[in-house]
Amino acid sequence: MCGIVGYIGRQDAAPVVLEGLTRLEHRGYDSAGVAVLGGRGIRVAKRAGRVRQLGDALPKRFTGTTGIGHTRWATHGPATDRNAHPHVDESGRVAVVHNGIIDNSAALRAELTDAGVALASDTDTEVLAHLVARSDADTLEGKVRDALRVVVGTYGLAVVHADFPDRIVVARNGSPLVVGVGDKEMYVASDLAAIVRHTTTVAMLDDGEMATVTAAGFTTMRHSDLSSTGKTASQVDIDAAAYDAGEHESYMRKEILEQPTTAQAVLRGRLDERFGTAHLGGLDMDARDLRAVRRVKILGCGSAYYVGQMGAALIEELARIPADAEAASEFRYRDPVIEPDTLYVAVSQSGETIDTLLAVQEVRRKGGRCVGLVNVVGSAIARECDGGIYLHAGPEVAVASTKALTNMFLGFALLALQLGRVRDLSIADGKRLVAGLERLPGQIEEVLAGEDGLVDVARSLAEARSLFFIGRVRGFPVAREGAQKFKEISYRHAEAYQTSELKHGPLALIDPDVPTVALVPRDELTESNIGALHEIDARQGPLVVITHPEVDLGEIGAHRIDVPRNEPELDPILLTIPLQLLAYHAARHLGHDIDKPRNLAKSVTVE
């Protein structure tokens, strides 16, 4: 991984590819490179560092109307110039860019070395260039097919060959690829963001699919036998401006502030005030199907996993059926028992998270029913699932998820409400929750309006080397998400605990240098939570308390952050918004690159 861009047409390819790579910087990367194919054959420029530095270092007259480029997130070998993509064969006539991991690369590298090939990098990707070059096939498509027959792993790749200057061949297995259609010019990308300024007419490749891309158009085929799949392009409804930060200093800030609007978007047309329920036609499940569900299992990674825990709590409370969330990255490795009356829910902003996609495939392989909660229409998980709920959050560019996470919670609230109302949830409770959901966008706006009061608190937290985030029951997954945000963009160690577990070990670490961020809503556990705050305060542990205005903290010394109350089942998402702001302002105070935290990528497409 992490980003691929390709162009073939009438323009000079390098500037188009570089601009596309710039638009993929949010995915996280440590080196970049570009190869152009022109009258002098293939020329390659690559280096560790940012796309801007690569552009500054391009040789003069680096011209050609066909080009491929890449931003690399290191897997095999460190971030160095020689490990950057594109990779070429010994003759320099084949160039390859690749997202994913070739699992049998060590064996293939040994075979190539034994055959006398001098490998120039530490990467798994380089073997692809040599395998393509060594094929005896008469076409570039045949050469790529031969290479793919011997590799095991995941890939989204683009290949150019000096002997076939009129085309780019691309292939997908577990890593996304999009073909964009222009006017006598074509584009290739791993993410629509790279090409949306040029075209919104696209075809998304499926796993096991290959495409030949020329200036005149594209054709698709299967890897295995090059038989046609006949895929055509379609128009996607998206505004290129949605991928710009505009007046905001970072995408994360823009996306935090968009949450009142995006929350309205996911709820629009889905609430039924008359019957106190939700309508989710995309699930493709009628009332009889919903009543047949005896358990719900939610699968996600990172923030999607934590919001899945919030969703599981909602489903248990409202529908009174067992529900739990599990890290998708672990799910398939334990040979899970797939039950016919369990509804599996896969959660992913991009819809391309490889661990979640593989978990879905495991469920489907064993005959289970899986629906998706995703933000990207036509993504791999959306296509793999039996039905789903689109999040309608719009493009999310920052690595740290904010508006998509909020819409995931609301998606779970809608699902829980619909499941509850076909069971024993009363119409009165249904109407209460519908009214609460309708209030949420305005209440999120209220929380955001108090941002200025959080800045100094965030700065004080940024100075700590380690922090605790604590919450109980509904609040615990919120605490986990808060710790996640703080870790990933401020680089401070943060750990989440159930408030009730403090005295079973973690309290030993409380001292004046270890702050605690505590979630204390006004609910049936308020007094117990305040008791835990007294224990921290007695040990001079600094406290930040996110709570409701009605909660009396007494004499406890704490920075207090109030959020408006909603229905108790819906309060967790309002408690989450201040945690986003605290992490954002802490990272800003420390001078970090907020949108592109080190070592992380927006869409994790390798295991």
PDB file of C-alpha atoms in Angstrom, residues 376-578:
ATOM      1  CA  VAL A 376     -18.364   4.445   0.104  1.00  0.00           C
ATOM      2  CA  VAL A 377     -20.936   3.360  -2.456  1.00  0.00           C
ATOM      3  CA  GLY A 378     -19.744   0.437  -4.578  1.00  0.00           C
ATOM      4  CA  SER A 379     -16.874  -0.448  -2.239  1.00  0.00           C
ATOM      5  CA  ALA A 380     -15.722  -4.059  -1.847  1.00  0.00           C
ATOM      6  CA  ILE A 381     -17.510  -4.672   1.465  1.00  0.00           C
ATOM      7  CA  ALA A 382     -20.711  -3.085   0.147  1.00  0.00           C
ATOM      8  CA  ARG A 383     -20.629  -5.387  -2.885  1.00  0.00           C
ATOM      9  CA  GLU A 384     -19.792  -8.465  -0.812  1.00  0.00           C
ATOM     10  CA  CYS A 385     -22.621  -8.021   1.718  1.00  0.00           C
ATOM     11  CA  ASP A 386     -26.247  -9.111   1.405  1.00  0.00           C
ATOM     12  CA  GLY A 387     -27.494  -5.595   2.080  1.00  0.00           C
ATOM     13  CA  GLY A 388     -26.478  -2.560   4.061  1.00  0.00           C
ATOM     14  CA  ILE A 389     -26.802   0.938   5.444  1.00  0.00           C
ATOM     15  CA  TYR A 390     -24.913   3.685   3.640  1.00  0.00           C
ATOM     16  CA  LEU A 391     -23.549   6.339   5.991  1.00  0.00           C
ATOM     17  CA  HIS A 392     -23.957   9.393   3.714  1.00  0.00           C
ATOM     18  CA  ALA A 393     -21.107  11.181   5.524  1.00  0.00           C
ATOM     19  CA  GLY A 394     -19.461  12.343   2.306  1.00  0.00           C
ATOM     20  CA  PRO A 395     -15.740  11.894   1.628  1.00  0.00           C
ATOM     21  CA  GLU A 396     -13.680  11.569   4.802  1.00  0.00           C
ATOM     22  CA  VAL A 397     -10.056  12.430   4.116  1.00  0.00           C
ATOM     23  CA  ALA A 398      -8.354  12.690   7.529  1.00  0.00           C
ATOM     24  CA  VAL A 399      -6.956   9.407   8.824  1.00  0.00           C
ATOM     25  CA  ALA A 400      -8.688   9.865  12.195  1.00  0.00           C
ATOM     26  CA  SER A 401     -12.386   9.206  11.637  1.00  0.00           C
ATOM     27  CA  THR A 402     -14.856  11.740  13.023  1.00  0.00           C
ATOM     28  CA  LYS A 403     -17.954  12.387  10.927  1.00  0.00           C
ATOM     29  CA  ALA A 404     -18.032   8.815   9.587  1.00  0.00           C
ATOM     30  CA  LEU A 405     -17.812   7.463  13.139  1.00  0.00           C
ATOM     31  CA  THR A 406     -20.732   9.657  14.224  1.00  0.00           C
ATOM     32  CA  ASN A 407     -22.784   8.419  11.281  1.00  0.00           C
ATOM     33  CA  MET A 408     -21.838   4.820  12.114  1.00  0.00           C
ATOM     34  CA  PHE A 409     -23.336   5.321  15.572  1.00  0.00           C
ATOM     35  CA  LEU A 410     -26.475   6.788  14.039  1.00  0.00           C
ATOM     36  CA  GLY A 411     -26.651   3.880  11.599  1.00  0.00           C
ATOM     37  CA  PHE A 412     -26.567   1.490  14.539  1.00  0.00           C
ATOM     38  CA  ALA A 413     -29.235   3.536  16.312  1.00  0.00           C
ATOM     39  CA  LEU A 414     -31.492   3.191  13.257  1.00  0.00           C
ATOM     40  CA  LEU A 415     -30.821  -0.551  13.064  1.00  0.00           C
ATOM     41  CA  ALA A 416     -31.463  -1.012  16.797  1.00  0.00           C
ATOM     42  CA  LEU A 417     -34.688   0.977  16.558  1.00  0.00           C
ATOM     43  CA  GLN A 418     -35.971  -1.079  13.636  1.00  0.00           C
ATOM     44  CA  LEU A 419     -35.026  -4.375  15.306  1.00  0.00           C
ATOM     45  CA  GLY A 420     -36.616  -3.212  18.547  1.00  0.00           C
ATOM     46  CA  ARG A 421     -39.897  -2.143  17.014  1.00  0.00           C
ATOM     47  CA  VAL A 422     -40.484  -5.504  15.314  1.00  0.00           C
ATOM     48  CA  ARG A 423     -40.061  -7.030  18.765  1.00  0.00           C
ATOM     49  CA  ASP A 424     -41.100  -5.610  22.113  1.00  0.00           C
ATOM     50  CA  LEU A 425     -39.990  -1.969  22.023  1.00  0.00           C
ATOM     51  CA  SER A 426     -43.120   0.061  22.688  1.00  0.00           C
ATOM     52  CA  ILE A 427     -44.362   2.703  20.292  1.00  0.00           C
ATOM     53  CA  ALA A 428     -43.898   5.255  23.093  1.00  0.00           C
ATOM     54  CA  ASP A 429     -40.218   4.353  23.435  1.00  0.00           C
ATOM     55  CA  GLY A 430     -39.901   4.285  19.660  1.00  0.00           C
ATOM     56  CA  LYS A 431     -41.281   7.812  19.379  1.00  0.00           C
ATOM     57  CA  ARG A 432     -39.035   8.933  22.251  1.00  0.00           C
ATOM     58  CA  LEU A 433     -35.971   7.677  20.375  1.00  0.00           C
ATOM     59  CA  VAL A 434     -37.090   9.130  17.040  1.00  0.00           C
ATOM     60  CA  ALA A 435     -37.422  12.512  18.739  1.00  0.00           C
ATOM     61  CA  GLY A 436     -33.992  12.060  20.308  1.00  0.00           C
ATOM     62  CA  LEU A 437     -32.410  11.242  16.949  1.00  0.00           C
ATOM     63  CA  GLU A 438     -34.022  14.334  15.419  1.00  0.00           C
ATOM     64  CA  ARG A 439     -32.488  16.488  18.186  1.00  0.00           C
ATOM     65  CA  LEU A 440     -28.981  15.103  17.777  1.00  0.00           C
ATOM     66  CA  PRO A 441     -27.692  17.236  14.843  1.00  0.00           C
ATOM     67  CA  GLY A 442     -28.580  20.435  16.704  1.00  0.00           C
ATOM     68  CA  GLN A 443     -27.014  19.147  19.922  1.00  0.00           C
ATOM     69  CA  ILE A 444     -23.806  18.232  18.093  1.00  0.00           C
ATOM     70  CA  GLU A 445     -23.741  21.821  16.864  1.00  0.00           C
ATOM     71  CA  GLU A 446     -24.116  22.955  20.487  1.00  0.00           C
ATOM     72  CA  VAL A 447     -21.095  20.898  21.554  1.00  0.00           C
ATOM     73  CA  LEU A 448     -18.993  22.259  18.681  1.00  0.00           C
ATOM     74  CA  ALA A 449     -19.957  25.807  19.638  1.00  0.00           C
ATOM     75  CA  GLY A 450     -18.135  25.278  22.953  1.00  0.00           C
ATOM     76  CA  GLU A 451     -14.849  24.385  21.256  1.00  0.00           C
ATOM     77  CA  ASP A 452     -12.933  27.416  22.543  1.00  0.00           C
ATOM     78  CA  GLY A 453     -13.405  26.230  26.120  1.00  0.00           C
ATOM     79  CA  LEU A 454     -11.618  22.959  25.333  1.00  0.00           C
ATOM     80  CA  VAL A 455      -8.404  24.349  23.860  1.00  0.00           C
ATOM     81  CA  ASP A 456      -6.532  24.963  27.124  1.00  0.00           C
ATOM     82  CA  VAL A 457      -7.676  21.609  28.506  1.00  0.00           C
ATOM     83  CA  ALA A 458      -6.347  19.866  25.404  1.00  0.00           C
ATOM     84  CA  ARG A 459      -3.004  21.629  25.719  1.00  0.00           C
ATOM     85  CA  SER A 460      -2.629  20.510  29.320  1.00  0.00           C
ATOM     86  CA  LEU A 461      -3.397  16.916  28.336  1.00  0.00           C
ATOM     87  CA  ALA A 462      -0.856  17.137  25.515  1.00  0.00           C
ATOM     88  CA  GLU A 463       1.907  17.737  28.040  1.00  0.00           C
ATOM     89  CA  ALA A 464       1.270  14.388  29.751  1.00  0.00           C
ATOM     90  CA  ARG A 465       3.180  11.330  28.582  1.00  0.00           C
ATOM     91  CA  SER A 466       0.342   8.981  29.526  1.00  0.00           C
ATOM     92  CA  LEU A 467      -3.401   9.315  30.101  1.00  0.00           C
ATOM     93  CA  PHE A 468      -6.397   7.246  31.189  1.00  0.00           C
ATOM     94  CA  PHE A 469      -9.845   7.410  29.600  1.00  0.00           C
ATOM     95  CA  ILE A 470     -12.593   5.845  31.700  1.00  0.00           C
ATOM     96  CA  GLY A 471     -16.289   5.125  31.291  1.00  0.00           C
ATOM     97  CA  ARG A 472     -18.899   2.625  32.396  1.00  0.00           C
ATOM     98  CA  VAL A 473     -21.232   0.412  30.357  1.00  0.00           C
ATOM     99  CA  ARG A 474     -22.400   2.737  27.544  1.00  0.00           C
ATOM    100  CA  GLY A 475     -19.442   5.002  28.311  1.00  0.00           C
ATOM    101  CA  PHE A 476     -16.676   2.406  28.057  1.00  0.00           C
ATOM    102  CA  PRO A 477     -16.553   2.141  24.252  1.00  0.00           C
ATOM    103  CA  VAL A 478     -16.674   5.948  24.167  1.00  0.00           C
ATOM    104  CA  ALA A 479     -13.590   5.949  26.412  1.00  0.00           C
ATOM    105  CA  ARG A 480     -11.883   3.452  24.072  1.00  0.00           C
ATOM    106  CA  GLU A 481     -12.599   5.689  21.092  1.00  0.00           C
ATOM    107  CA  GLY A 482     -11.294   8.729  23.003  1.00  0.00           C
ATOM    108  CA  ALA A 483      -8.043   6.934  23.815  1.00  0.00           C
ATOM    109  CA  GLN A 484      -7.743   5.826  20.196  1.00  0.00           C
ATOM    110  CA  LYS A 485      -8.083   9.382  18.878  1.00  0.00           C
ATOM    111  CA  PHE A 486      -5.556  10.710  21.373  1.00  0.00           C
ATOM    112  CA  LYS A 487      -3.015   8.006  20.525  1.00  0.00           C
ATOM    113  CA  GLU A 488      -3.263   8.225  16.780  1.00  0.00           C
ATOM    114  CA  ILE A 489      -2.849  11.966  16.300  1.00  0.00           C
ATOM    115  CA  SER A 490      -1.109  13.276  19.454  1.00  0.00           C
ATOM    116  CA  TYR A 491       1.237  10.241  19.814  1.00  0.00           C
ATOM    117  CA  ARG A 492       0.676  10.250  23.567  1.00  0.00           C
ATOM    118  CA  HIS A 493       0.078   6.946  25.308  1.00  0.00           C
ATOM    119  CA  ALA A 494      -3.590   6.690  26.225  1.00  0.00           C
ATOM    120  CA  GLU A 495      -5.387   3.741  27.721  1.00  0.00           C
ATOM    121  CA  ALA A 496      -9.091   3.129  28.244  1.00  0.00           C
ATOM    122  CA  TYR A 497     -10.523   1.311  31.265  1.00  0.00           C
ATOM    123  CA  GLN A 498     -13.947   0.568  32.634  1.00  0.00           C
ATOM    124  CA  THR A 499     -14.417   2.947  35.533  1.00  0.00           C
ATOM    125  CA  SER A 500     -15.352  -0.008  37.736  1.00  0.00           C
ATOM    126  CA  GLU A 501     -11.979  -1.654  36.988  1.00  0.00           C
ATOM    127  CA  LEU A 502      -9.822   1.187  38.301  1.00  0.00           C
ATOM    128  CA  LYS A 503      -9.455  -0.255  41.781  1.00  0.00           C
ATOM    129  CA  HIS A 504      -8.588  -3.668  40.332  1.00  0.00           C
ATOM    130  CA  GLY A 505      -5.165  -2.528  39.147  1.00  0.00           C
ATOM    131  CA  PRO A 506      -4.893   0.739  37.181  1.00  0.00           C
ATOM    132  CA  LEU A 507      -5.374   2.917  40.268  1.00  0.00           C
ATOM    133  CA  ALA A 508      -1.750   2.069  41.113  1.00  0.00           C
ATOM    134  CA  LEU A 509      -0.676   4.312  38.222  1.00  0.00           C
ATOM    135  CA  ILE A 510      -2.664   7.385  39.256  1.00  0.00           C
ATOM    136  CA  ASP A 511      -0.499  10.299  40.348  1.00  0.00           C
ATOM    137  CA  PRO A 512      -0.195  14.044  39.613  1.00  0.00           C
ATOM    138  CA  ASP A 513       1.461  13.330  36.259  1.00  0.00           C
ATOM    139  CA  VAL A 514      -1.216  10.959  34.897  1.00  0.00           C
ATOM    140  CA  PRO A 515      -4.439  12.727  33.858  1.00  0.00           C
ATOM    141  CA  THR A 516      -7.747  10.909  33.570  1.00  0.00           C
ATOM    142  CA  VAL A 517     -10.527  11.834  31.145  1.00  0.00           C
ATOM    143  CA  ALA A 518     -13.752  10.533  32.695  1.00  0.00           C
ATOM    144  CA  LEU A 519     -17.156  10.111  31.080  1.00  0.00           C
ATOM    145  CA  VAL A 520     -19.899  10.785  33.642  1.00  0.00           C
ATOM    146  CA  PRO A 521     -23.357  11.073  32.055  1.00  0.00           C
ATOM    147  CA  ARG A 522     -26.503  11.658  34.113  1.00  0.00           C
ATOM    148  CA  ASP A 523     -27.795   8.072  34.304  1.00  0.00           C
ATOM    149  CA  GLU A 524     -28.306   5.204  36.728  1.00  0.00           C
ATOM    150  CA  LEU A 525     -24.531   4.935  37.286  1.00  0.00           C
ATOM    151  CA  THR A 526     -23.769   8.586  37.999  1.00  0.00           C
ATOM    152  CA  GLU A 527     -23.158   8.154  41.734  1.00  0.00           C
ATOM    153  CA  SER A 528     -20.863   5.158  41.199  1.00  0.00           C
ATOM    154  CA  ASN A 529     -18.893   7.132  38.617  1.00  0.00           C
ATOM    155  CA  ILE A 530     -18.513  10.077  40.972  1.00  0.00           C
ATOM    156  CA  GLY A 531     -17.223   7.690  43.633  1.00  0.00           C
ATOM    157  CA  ALA A 532     -14.428   6.660  41.286  1.00  0.00           C
ATOM    158  CA  LEU A 533     -13.617  10.327  40.635  1.00  0.00           C
ATOM    159  CA  HIS A 534     -13.150  10.813  44.390  1.00  0.00           C
ATOM    160  CA  GLU A 535     -10.628   7.948  44.388  1.00  0.00           C
ATOM    161  CA  ILE A 536      -8.627   9.614  41.582  1.00  0.00           C
ATOM    162  CA  ASP A 537      -8.899  13.065  43.166  1.00  0.00           C
ATOM    163  CA  ALA A 538      -7.677  11.700  46.521  1.00  0.00           C
ATOM    164  CA  ARG A 539      -4.485  10.572  44.766  1.00  0.00           C
ATOM    165  CA  GLN A 540      -4.021  13.992  43.153  1.00  0.00           C
ATOM    166  CA  GLY A 541      -4.712  12.631  39.692  1.00  0.00           C
ATOM    167  CA  PRO A 542      -5.648  15.466  37.273  1.00  0.00           C
ATOM    168  CA  LEU A 543      -9.220  15.049  36.037  1.00  0.00           C
ATOM    169  CA  VAL A 544     -11.133  16.102  32.937  1.00  0.00           C
ATOM    170  CA  VAL A 545     -14.817  15.190  33.282  1.00  0.00           C
ATOM    171  CA  ILE A 546     -17.202  15.101  30.334  1.00  0.00           C
ATOM    172  CA  THR A 547     -20.661  15.193  31.807  1.00  0.00           C
ATOM    173  CA  HIS A 548     -24.169  16.635  31.725  1.00  0.00           C
ATOM    174  CA  PRO A 549     -25.108  20.017  33.225  1.00  0.00           C
ATOM    175  CA  GLU A 550     -27.331  18.342  35.860  1.00  0.00           C
ATOM    176  CA  VAL A 551     -24.447  16.351  37.366  1.00  0.00           C
ATOM    177  CA  ASP A 552     -23.069  17.744  40.635  1.00  0.00           C
ATOM    178  CA  LEU A 553     -19.370  16.928  41.020  1.00  0.00           C
ATOM    179  CA  GLY A 554     -19.241  18.416  44.512  1.00  0.00           C
ATOM    180  CA  GLU A 555     -15.754  19.309  45.726  1.00  0.00           C
ATOM    181  CA  ILE A 556     -13.883  17.259  43.149  1.00  0.00           C
ATOM    182  CA  GLY A 557     -11.175  19.293  41.445  1.00  0.00           C
ATOM    183  CA  ALA A 558     -11.664  18.808  37.705  1.00  0.00           C
ATOM    184  CA  HIS A 559     -11.834  20.494  34.331  1.00  0.00           C
ATOM    185  CA  ARG A 560     -15.491  20.122  33.502  1.00  0.00           C
ATOM    186  CA  ILE A 561     -16.906  19.823  29.967  1.00  0.00           C
ATOM    187  CA  ASP A 562     -20.702  19.808  29.736  1.00  0.00           C
ATOM    188  CA  VAL A 563     -22.622  18.330  26.821  1.00  0.00           C
ATOM    189  CA  PRO A 564     -26.404  18.480  26.337  1.00  0.00           C
ATOM    190  CA  ARG A 565     -28.506  15.485  27.385  1.00  0.00           C
ATOM    191  CA  ASN A 566     -30.427  13.375  24.920  1.00  0.00           C
ATOM    192  CA  GLU A 567     -32.073  10.021  25.558  1.00  0.00           C
ATOM    193  CA  PRO A 568     -29.716   7.820  27.628  1.00  0.00           C
ATOM    194  CA  GLU A 569     -29.294   5.330  24.768  1.00  0.00           C
ATOM    195  CA  LEU A 570     -28.154   8.131  22.421  1.00  0.00           C
ATOM    196  CA  ASP A 571     -25.931  10.068  24.830  1.00  0.00           C
ATOM    197  CA  PRO A 572     -22.711   8.212  23.887  1.00  0.00           C
ATOM    198  CA  ILE A 573     -22.290  10.041  20.581  1.00  0.00           C
ATOM    199  CA  LEU A 574     -22.602  13.458  22.230  1.00  0.00           C
ATOM    200  CA  LEU A 575     -19.970  12.411  24.777  1.00  0.00           C
ATOM    201  CA  THR A 576     -17.687  11.452  21.860  1.00  0.00           C
ATOM    202  CA  ILE A 577     -17.600  14.887  20.173  1.00  0.00           C
ATOM    203  CA  PRO A 578     -15.512  16.621  22.903  1.00  0.00           C
TER     204      PRO A 578
END
